[in-house]
């Protein structure tokens, strides 16, 4: 028996979300903190994707992931921008090799812990 399901139409409005316009070095520089901070939203999205097998059914969760990331990076910019910029710039110049950027990472991690109560182990 071969069964076809009609695909749900997705409107442009459903897909409209502010984009996170960052480079891979920026994402890598904040990855541990971002992963901890947005874990609940990311897990909900991945669970939806795994269970539904249809990305259209997970638009709400996907938007929540993006909103969490936007808020997270804006918070960093407002609280630890200088140390974060030094850290991701180090990663950018060193082919994203963490071992060459431990000093800048330590300064950034300290700022995140002191100003935002976020640690790599959270």
mmCIF file of N, CA and C in Angstrom:
data_model
loop_
_atom_site.group_PDB
_atom_site.id
_atom_site.type_symbol
_atom_site.label_atom_id
_atom_site.label_comp_id
_atom_site.label_asym_id
_atom_site.label_seq_id
_atom_site.Cartn_x
_atom_site.Cartn_y
_atom_site.Cartn_z
ATOM 1 N N UNK A 1 0.840 -1.177 0.000
ATOM 2 C CA UNK A 1 0.000 0.000 0.000
ATOM 3 C C UNK A 1 0.889 1.245 0.000
ATOM 4 N N UNK A 2 0.671 2.117 -0.911
ATOM 5 C CA UNK A 2 1.454 3.340 -0.997
ATOM 6 C C UNK A 2 0.546 4.517 -0.645
ATOM 7 N N UNK A 3 0.930 5.242 0.374
ATOM 8 C CA UNK A 3 0.081 6.327 0.876
ATOM 9 C C UNK A 3 0.835 7.643 0.781
ATOM 10 N N UNK A 4 0.203 8.650 0.246
ATOM 11 C CA UNK A 4 0.807 9.982 0.175
ATOM 12 C C UNK A 4 0.094 10.904 1.145
ATOM 13 N N UNK A 5 0.885 11.633 1.926
ATOM 14 C CA UNK A 5 0.291 12.622 2.826
ATOM 15 C C UNK A 5 0.469 13.985 2.194
ATOM 16 N N UNK A 6 -0.544 14.793 2.291
ATOM 17 C CA UNK A 6 -0.455 16.150 1.764
ATOM 18 C C UNK A 6 0.480 16.965 2.656
ATOM 19 N N UNK A 7 1.379 17.665 2.028
ATOM 20 C CA UNK A 7 2.314 18.505 2.774
ATOM 21 C C UNK A 7 1.605 19.766 3.240
ATOM 22 N N UNK A 8 1.841 20.132 4.489
ATOM 23 C CA UNK A 8 1.248 21.351 5.035
ATOM 24 C C UNK A 8 1.941 22.542 4.380
ATOM 25 N N UNK A 9 1.164 23.453 3.903
ATOM 26 C CA UNK A 9 1.719 24.667 3.332
ATOM 27 C C UNK A 9 2.276 25.520 4.468
ATOM 28 N N UNK A 10 3.424 26.083 4.248
ATOM 29 C CA UNK A 10 4.061 26.942 5.236
ATOM 30 C C UNK A 10 4.089 28.351 4.677
ATOM 31 N N UNK A 11 3.539 29.285 5.428
ATOM 32 C CA UNK A 11 3.493 30.672 4.965
ATOM 33 C C UNK A 11 4.828 31.359 5.200
ATOM 34 N N UNK A 12 5.050 32.409 4.449
ATOM 35 C CA UNK A 12 6.258 33.210 4.624
ATOM 36 C C UNK A 12 6.293 33.793 6.025
ATOM 37 N N UNK A 13 5.133 34.160 6.552
ATOM 38 C CA UNK A 13 5.059 34.721 7.897
ATOM 39 C C UNK A 13 5.532 33.716 8.946
ATOM 40 N N UNK A 14 5.205 32.442 8.764
ATOM 41 C CA UNK A 14 5.646 31.407 9.706
ATOM 42 C C UNK A 14 7.158 31.249 9.693
ATOM 43 N N UNK A 15 7.774 31.539 8.563
ATOM 44 C CA UNK A 15 9.224 31.387 8.423
ATOM 45 C C UNK A 15 9.993 32.654 8.787
ATOM 46 N N UNK A 16 9.277 33.753 8.951
ATOM 47 C CA UNK A 16 9.916 35.041 9.204
ATOM 48 C C UNK A 16 10.440 35.118 10.637
ATOM 49 N N UNK A 17 11.736 35.192 10.770
ATOM 50 C CA UNK A 17 12.378 35.313 12.075
ATOM 51 C C UNK A 17 13.684 36.081 11.885
ATOM 52 N N UNK A 18 14.024 36.898 12.868
ATOM 53 C CA UNK A 18 15.283 37.619 12.793
ATOM 54 C C UNK A 18 16.428 36.614 12.746
ATOM 55 N N UNK A 19 17.368 36.840 11.847
ATOM 56 C CA UNK A 19 18.478 35.911 11.691
ATOM 57 C C UNK A 19 19.625 36.261 12.636
ATOM 58 N N UNK A 20 20.352 35.237 13.012
ATOM 59 C CA UNK A 20 21.541 35.383 13.829
ATOM 60 C C UNK A 20 22.719 35.478 12.865
ATOM 61 N N UNK A 21 23.216 36.678 12.658
ATOM 62 C CA UNK A 21 24.246 36.923 11.659
ATOM 63 C C UNK A 21 25.620 36.944 12.335
ATOM 64 N N UNK A 22 26.194 35.749 12.558
ATOM 65 C CA UNK A 22 27.496 35.640 13.198
ATOM 66 C C UNK A 22 28.375 34.677 12.414
ATOM 67 N N UNK A 23 29.677 34.797 12.613
ATOM 68 C CA UNK A 23 30.618 33.907 11.937
ATOM 69 C C UNK A 23 30.834 32.641 12.766
ATOM 70 N N UNK A 24 31.478 31.677 12.170
ATOM 71 C CA UNK A 24 31.756 30.430 12.888
ATOM 72 C C UNK A 24 32.680 30.675 14.080
ATOM 73 N N UNK A 25 33.621 31.619 13.968
ATOM 74 C CA UNK A 25 34.524 31.908 15.091
ATOM 75 C C UNK A 25 33.749 32.463 16.286
ATOM 76 N N UNK A 26 32.769 33.298 16.027
ATOM 77 C CA UNK A 26 31.927 33.847 17.095
ATOM 78 C C UNK A 26 31.136 32.718 17.753
ATOM 79 N N UNK A 27 30.547 31.867 16.935
ATOM 80 C CA UNK A 27 29.775 30.741 17.477
ATOM 81 C C UNK A 27 30.675 29.785 18.263
ATOM 82 N N UNK A 28 31.843 29.487 17.742
ATOM 83 C CA UNK A 28 32.777 28.601 18.445
ATOM 84 C C UNK A 28 33.244 29.223 19.761
ATOM 85 N N UNK A 29 33.471 30.525 19.747
ATOM 86 C CA UNK A 29 33.956 31.210 20.943
ATOM 87 C C UNK A 29 32.973 31.176 22.101
ATOM 88 N N UNK A 30 31.703 31.130 21.781
ATOM 89 C CA UNK A 30 30.667 31.133 22.820
ATOM 90 C C UNK A 30 29.977 29.785 22.968
ATOM 91 N N UNK A 31 30.411 28.792 22.235
ATOM 92 C CA UNK A 31 29.691 27.516 22.134
ATOM 93 C C UNK A 31 29.348 26.887 23.475
ATOM 94 N N UNK A 32 30.314 26.800 24.379
ATOM 95 C CA UNK A 32 30.046 26.144 25.664
ATOM 96 C C UNK A 32 28.984 26.903 26.461
ATOM 97 N N UNK A 33 29.129 28.211 26.506
ATOM 98 C CA UNK A 33 28.157 29.019 27.259
ATOM 99 C C UNK A 33 26.797 29.013 26.580
ATOM 100 N N UNK A 34 26.796 29.149 25.260
ATOM 101 C CA UNK A 34 25.525 29.116 24.517
ATOM 102 C C UNK A 34 24.828 27.770 24.726
ATOM 103 N N UNK A 35 25.569 26.697 24.605
ATOM 104 C CA UNK A 35 24.989 25.365 24.781
ATOM 105 C C UNK A 35 24.328 25.191 26.128
ATOM 106 N N UNK A 36 24.959 25.701 27.159
ATOM 107 C CA UNK A 36 24.375 25.621 28.502
ATOM 108 C C UNK A 36 23.174 26.547 28.649
ATOM 109 N N UNK A 37 23.309 27.755 28.154
ATOM 110 C CA UNK A 37 22.260 28.766 28.326
ATOM 111 C C UNK A 37 20.975 28.403 27.564
ATOM 112 N N UNK A 38 21.104 27.869 26.353
ATOM 113 C CA UNK A 38 19.945 27.594 25.509
ATOM 114 C C UNK A 38 19.633 26.101 25.403
ATOM 115 N N UNK A 39 20.137 25.305 26.335
ATOM 116 C CA UNK A 39 19.982 23.855 26.292
ATOM 117 C C UNK A 39 18.522 23.413 26.208
ATOM 118 N N UNK A 40 17.664 23.971 27.020
ATOM 119 C CA UNK A 40 16.258 23.561 27.038
ATOM 120 C C UNK A 40 15.598 23.790 25.679
ATOM 121 N N UNK A 41 15.828 24.954 25.081
ATOM 122 C CA UNK A 41 15.240 25.275 23.776
ATOM 123 C C UNK A 41 15.818 24.373 22.682
ATOM 124 N N UNK A 42 17.135 24.170 22.709
ATOM 125 C CA UNK A 42 17.775 23.313 21.707
ATOM 126 C C UNK A 42 17.287 21.871 21.830
ATOM 127 N N UNK A 43 17.184 21.373 23.059
ATOM 128 C CA UNK A 43 16.713 19.996 23.281
ATOM 129 C C UNK A 43 15.279 19.815 22.801
ATOM 130 N N UNK A 44 14.417 20.812 23.067
ATOM 131 C CA UNK A 44 13.014 20.731 22.631
ATOM 132 C C UNK A 44 12.941 20.690 21.100
ATOM 133 N N UNK A 45 13.756 21.499 20.441
ATOM 134 C CA UNK A 45 13.778 21.507 18.984
ATOM 135 C C UNK A 45 14.254 20.163 18.438
ATOM 136 N N UNK A 46 15.336 19.645 18.982
ATOM 137 C CA UNK A 46 15.866 18.368 18.494
ATOM 138 C C UNK A 46 14.891 17.224 18.764
ATOM 139 N N UNK A 47 14.213 17.255 19.892
ATOM 140 C CA UNK A 47 13.223 16.231 20.191
ATOM 141 C C UNK A 47 12.075 16.289 19.175
ATOM 142 N N UNK A 48 11.616 17.499 18.872
ATOM 143 C CA UNK A 48 10.552 17.672 17.889
ATOM 144 C C UNK A 48 10.997 17.140 16.528
ATOM 145 N N UNK A 49 12.208 17.508 16.104
ATOM 146 C CA UNK A 49 12.716 17.053 14.801
ATOM 147 C C UNK A 49 12.830 15.536 14.743
ATOM 148 N N UNK A 50 13.306 14.933 15.829
ATOM 149 C CA UNK A 50 13.481 13.484 15.872
ATOM 150 C C UNK A 50 12.143 12.766 15.852
ATOM 151 N N UNK A 51 11.204 13.264 16.648
ATOM 152 C CA UNK A 51 9.907 12.594 16.761
ATOM 153 C C UNK A 51 9.002 12.838 15.562
ATOM 154 N N UNK A 52 9.006 14.035 15.020
ATOM 155 C CA UNK A 52 8.068 14.361 13.944
ATOM 156 C C UNK A 52 8.583 13.960 12.563
ATOM 157 N N UNK A 53 9.887 13.971 12.388
ATOM 158 C CA UNK A 53 10.507 13.689 11.087
ATOM 159 C C UNK A 53 10.029 14.668 10.000
ATOM 160 N N UNK A 54 9.482 15.788 10.441
ATOM 161 C CA UNK A 54 8.984 16.804 9.511
ATOM 162 C C UNK A 54 9.349 18.177 10.064
ATOM 163 N N UNK A 55 10.336 18.834 9.463
ATOM 164 C CA UNK A 55 10.776 20.132 10.008
ATOM 165 C C UNK A 55 9.680 21.189 10.068
ATOM 166 N N UNK A 56 8.670 21.071 9.239
ATOM 167 C CA UNK A 56 7.577 22.060 9.259
ATOM 168 C C UNK A 56 6.813 22.023 10.562
ATOM 169 N N UNK A 57 6.827 20.896 11.236
ATOM 170 C CA UNK A 57 6.108 20.765 12.503
ATOM 171 C C UNK A 57 6.890 21.366 13.667
ATOM 172 N N UNK A 58 8.108 21.798 13.418
ATOM 173 C CA UNK A 58 8.971 22.292 14.494
ATOM 174 C C UNK A 58 9.332 23.762 14.316
ATOM 175 N N UNK A 59 8.543 24.492 13.554
ATOM 176 C CA UNK A 59 8.848 25.909 13.325
ATOM 177 C C UNK A 59 8.844 26.705 14.621
ATOM 178 N N UNK A 60 7.881 26.450 15.475
ATOM 179 C CA UNK A 60 7.801 27.170 16.756
ATOM 180 C C UNK A 60 9.070 26.933 17.576
ATOM 181 N N UNK A 61 9.470 25.674 17.696
ATOM 182 C CA UNK A 61 10.675 25.346 18.472
ATOM 183 C C UNK A 61 11.928 25.937 17.824
ATOM 184 N N UNK A 62 11.971 25.933 16.495
ATOM 185 C CA UNK A 62 13.115 26.525 15.794
ATOM 186 C C UNK A 62 13.227 28.018 16.036
ATOM 187 N N UNK A 63 12.086 28.698 16.041
ATOM 188 C CA UNK A 63 12.082 30.137 16.324
ATOM 189 C C UNK A 63 12.551 30.398 17.758
ATOM 190 N N UNK A 64 12.145 29.534 18.674
ATOM 191 C CA UNK A 64 12.558 29.702 20.070
ATOM 192 C C UNK A 64 14.071 29.522 20.226
ATOM 193 N N UNK A 65 14.659 28.609 19.467
ATOM 194 C CA UNK A 65 16.119 28.421 19.478
ATOM 195 C C UNK A 65 16.793 29.700 18.986
ATOM 196 N N UNK A 66 16.294 30.239 17.882
ATOM 197 C CA UNK A 66 16.876 31.460 17.318
ATOM 198 C C UNK A 66 16.736 32.626 18.284
ATOM 199 N N UNK A 67 15.558 32.780 18.892
ATOM 200 C CA UNK A 67 15.348 33.867 19.851
ATOM 201 C C UNK A 67 16.274 33.739 21.053
ATOM 202 N N UNK A 68 16.467 32.515 21.539
ATOM 203 C CA UNK A 68 17.368 32.296 22.665
ATOM 204 C C UNK A 68 18.794 32.695 22.284
ATOM 205 N N UNK A 69 19.220 32.308 21.093
ATOM 206 C CA UNK A 69 20.565 32.647 20.629
ATOM 207 C C UNK A 69 20.730 34.160 20.471
ATOM 208 N N UNK A 70 19.744 34.816 19.881
ATOM 209 C CA UNK A 70 19.811 36.272 19.723
ATOM 210 C C UNK A 70 19.940 36.960 21.077
ATOM 211 N N UNK A 71 19.092 36.563 22.000
ATOM 212 C CA UNK A 71 19.125 37.153 23.344
ATOM 213 C C UNK A 71 20.468 36.882 24.016
ATOM 214 N N UNK A 72 20.960 35.663 23.885
ATOM 215 C CA UNK A 72 22.231 35.281 24.484
ATOM 216 C C UNK A 72 23.380 36.144 23.946
ATOM 217 N N UNK A 73 23.491 36.277 22.640
ATOM 218 C CA UNK A 73 24.592 37.053 22.067
ATOM 219 C C UNK A 73 24.452 38.546 22.355
ATOM 220 N N UNK A 74 23.236 39.045 22.456
ATOM 221 C CA UNK A 74 23.043 40.454 22.850
ATOM 222 C C UNK A 74 23.479 40.664 24.304
ATOM 223 N N UNK A 75 23.214 39.675 25.143
ATOM 224 C CA UNK A 75 23.630 39.754 26.544
ATOM 225 C C UNK A 75 25.150 39.771 26.645
ATOM 226 N N UNK A 76 25.810 38.921 25.883
ATOM 227 C CA UNK A 76 27.280 38.920 25.868
ATOM 228 C C UNK A 76 27.790 40.284 25.424
ATOM 229 N N UNK A 77 27.205 40.803 24.372
ATOM 230 C CA UNK A 77 27.639 42.107 23.851
ATOM 231 C C UNK A 77 27.507 43.194 24.913
ATOM 232 N N UNK A 78 26.450 43.114 25.705
ATOM 233 C CA UNK A 78 26.231 44.122 26.732
ATOM 234 C C UNK A 78 27.080 43.940 27.977
ATOM 235 N N UNK A 79 27.567 42.732 28.220
ATOM 236 C CA UNK A 79 28.266 42.459 29.482
ATOM 237 C C UNK A 79 29.736 42.084 29.342
ATOM 238 N N UNK A 80 30.083 41.358 28.291
ATOM 239 C CA UNK A 80 31.453 40.836 28.159
ATOM 240 C C UNK A 80 31.996 41.033 26.747
ATOM 241 N N UNK A 81 31.588 42.093 26.090
ATOM 242 C CA UNK A 81 31.937 42.278 24.681
ATOM 243 C C UNK A 81 33.446 42.310 24.432
ATOM 244 N N UNK A 82 34.185 43.029 25.271
ATOM 245 C CA UNK A 82 35.626 43.168 25.031
ATOM 246 C C UNK A 82 36.344 41.817 25.140
ATOM 247 N N UNK A 83 36.110 41.088 26.224
ATOM 248 C CA UNK A 83 36.798 39.808 26.392
ATOM 249 C C UNK A 83 36.304 38.776 25.371
ATOM 250 N N UNK A 84 35.032 38.848 25.025
ATOM 251 C CA UNK A 84 34.511 37.918 24.033
ATOM 252 C C UNK A 84 35.112 38.198 22.656
ATOM 253 N N UNK A 85 35.183 39.467 22.282
ATOM 254 C CA UNK A 85 35.764 39.840 20.989
ATOM 255 C C UNK A 85 37.223 39.397 20.899
ATOM 256 N N UNK A 86 37.964 39.578 21.984
ATOM 257 C CA UNK A 86 39.361 39.118 21.982
ATOM 258 C C UNK A 86 39.430 37.600 21.806
ATOM 259 N N UNK A 87 38.516 36.882 22.452
ATOM 260 C CA UNK A 87 38.536 35.426 22.365
ATOM 261 C C UNK A 87 38.152 34.930 20.967
ATOM 262 N N UNK A 88 37.046 35.419 20.417
ATOM 263 C CA UNK A 88 36.665 34.905 19.096
ATOM 264 C C UNK A 88 37.627 35.380 18.016
ATOM 265 N N UNK A 89 38.240 36.544 18.193
ATOM 266 C CA UNK A 89 39.240 37.010 17.234
ATOM 267 C C UNK A 89 40.466 36.095 17.274
ATOM 268 N N UNK A 90 40.863 35.689 18.476
ATOM 269 C CA UNK A 90 41.961 34.737 18.612
ATOM 270 C C UNK A 90 41.625 33.440 17.869
ATOM 271 N N UNK A 91 40.418 32.934 18.074
ATOM 272 C CA UNK A 91 39.999 31.706 17.382
ATOM 273 C C UNK A 91 40.015 31.912 15.868
ATOM 274 N N UNK A 92 39.535 33.052 15.430
ATOM 275 C CA UNK A 92 39.484 33.354 14.004
ATOM 276 C C UNK A 92 40.890 33.364 13.396
ATOM 277 N N UNK A 93 41.833 34.004 14.068
ATOM 278 C CA UNK A 93 43.205 34.094 13.563
ATOM 279 C C UNK A 93 43.983 32.790 13.679
ATOM 280 N N UNK A 94 43.508 31.882 14.518
ATOM 281 C CA UNK A 94 44.214 30.619 14.749
ATOM 282 C C UNK A 94 43.428 29.405 14.270
ATOM 283 N N UNK A 95 42.658 29.593 13.198
ATOM 284 C CA UNK A 95 41.928 28.494 12.570
ATOM 285 C C UNK A 95 41.047 27.745 13.568
ATOM 286 N N UNK A 96 40.470 28.484 14.503
ATOM 287 C CA UNK A 96 39.565 27.965 15.532
ATOM 288 C C UNK A 96 40.205 26.867 16.380
ATOM 289 N N UNK A 97 41.480 27.026 16.614
ATOM 290 C CA UNK A 97 42.227 26.090 17.454
ATOM 291 C C UNK A 97 42.173 26.593 18.894
ATOM 292 N N UNK A 98 41.344 25.930 19.714
ATOM 293 C CA UNK A 98 41.154 26.358 21.101
ATOM 294 C C UNK A 98 42.460 26.388 21.893
ATOM 295 N N UNK A 99 43.358 25.461 21.642
ATOM 296 C CA UNK A 99 44.579 25.380 22.443
ATOM 297 C C UNK A 99 45.432 26.638 22.320
ATOM 298 N N UNK A 100 45.285 27.382 21.246
ATOM 299 C CA UNK A 100 46.060 28.615 21.068
ATOM 300 C C UNK A 100 45.372 29.828 21.693
ATOM 301 N N UNK A 101 44.175 29.615 22.226
ATOM 302 C CA UNK A 101 43.382 30.747 22.734
ATOM 303 C C UNK A 101 42.938 30.533 24.179
ATOM 304 N N UNK A 102 43.686 29.772 24.944
ATOM 305 C CA UNK A 102 43.288 29.492 26.326
ATOM 306 C C UNK A 102 43.318 30.745 27.199
ATOM 307 N N UNK A 103 44.268 31.663 26.939
ATOM 308 C CA UNK A 103 44.341 32.890 27.746
ATOM 309 C C UNK A 103 43.112 33.762 27.525
ATOM 310 N N UNK A 104 42.727 33.945 26.274
ATOM 311 C CA UNK A 104 41.542 34.767 26.004
ATOM 312 C C UNK A 104 40.279 34.055 26.478
ATOM 313 N N UNK A 105 40.271 32.746 26.387
ATOM 314 C CA UNK A 105 39.120 31.973 26.868
ATOM 315 C C UNK A 105 38.950 32.157 28.372
ATOM 316 N N UNK A 106 40.053 32.130 29.103
ATOM 317 C CA UNK A 106 39.981 32.268 30.560
ATOM 318 C C UNK A 106 39.410 33.636 30.953
ATOM 319 N N UNK A 107 39.845 34.680 30.277
ATOM 320 C CA UNK A 107 39.342 36.029 30.564
ATOM 321 C C UNK A 107 37.847 36.106 30.246
ATOM 322 N N UNK A 108 37.453 35.552 29.118
ATOM 323 C CA UNK A 108 36.036 35.544 28.733
ATOM 324 C C UNK A 108 35.211 34.721 29.715
ATOM 325 N N UNK A 109 35.691 33.529 30.059
ATOM 326 C CA UNK A 109 34.966 32.677 31.015
ATOM 327 C C UNK A 109 34.801 33.363 32.366
ATOM 328 N N UNK A 110 35.822 34.066 32.798
ATOM 329 C CA UNK A 110 35.758 34.790 34.067
ATOM 330 C C UNK A 110 34.689 35.880 34.011
ATOM 331 N N UNK A 111 34.652 36.611 32.916
ATOM 332 C CA UNK A 111 33.639 37.653 32.748
ATOM 333 C C UNK A 111 32.236 37.045 32.756
ATOM 334 N N UNK A 112 32.061 35.957 32.045
ATOM 335 C CA UNK A 112 30.744 35.307 31.981
ATOM 336 C C UNK A 112 30.296 34.839 33.367
ATOM 337 N N UNK A 113 31.221 34.320 34.140
ATOM 338 C CA UNK A 113 30.895 33.850 35.485
ATOM 339 C C UNK A 113 30.564 35.010 36.410
ATOM 340 N N UNK A 114 31.383 36.063 36.352
ATOM 341 C CA UNK A 114 31.201 37.201 37.261
ATOM 342 C C UNK A 114 29.990 38.062 36.920
ATOM 343 N N UNK A 115 29.783 38.330 35.653
ATOM 344 C CA UNK A 115 28.727 39.259 35.254
ATOM 345 C C UNK A 115 27.397 38.589 34.922
ATOM 346 N N UNK A 116 27.449 37.320 34.483
ATOM 347 C CA UNK A 116 26.220 36.659 34.043
ATOM 348 C C UNK A 116 25.940 35.349 34.790
ATOM 349 N N UNK A 117 26.813 35.000 35.709
ATOM 350 C CA UNK A 117 26.676 33.751 36.474
ATOM 351 C C UNK A 117 26.588 32.521 35.560
ATOM 352 N N UNK A 118 27.290 32.572 34.450
ATOM 353 C CA UNK A 118 27.340 31.452 33.498
ATOM 354 C C UNK A 118 28.746 30.844 33.508
ATOM 355 N N UNK A 119 28.799 29.558 33.742
ATOM 356 C CA UNK A 119 30.088 28.872 33.690
ATOM 357 C C UNK A 119 30.042 27.803 32.608
ATOM 358 N N UNK A 120 31.189 27.348 32.201
ATOM 359 C CA UNK A 120 31.272 26.311 31.171
ATOM 360 C C UNK A 120 30.649 25.004 31.668
ATOM 361 N N UNK A 121 30.621 24.807 32.967
ATOM 362 C CA UNK A 121 30.095 23.561 33.542
ATOM 363 C C UNK A 121 28.617 23.630 33.867
ATOM 364 N N UNK A 122 27.996 24.801 33.720
ATOM 365 C CA UNK A 122 26.578 24.960 34.107
ATOM 366 C C UNK A 122 25.696 23.915 33.478
#
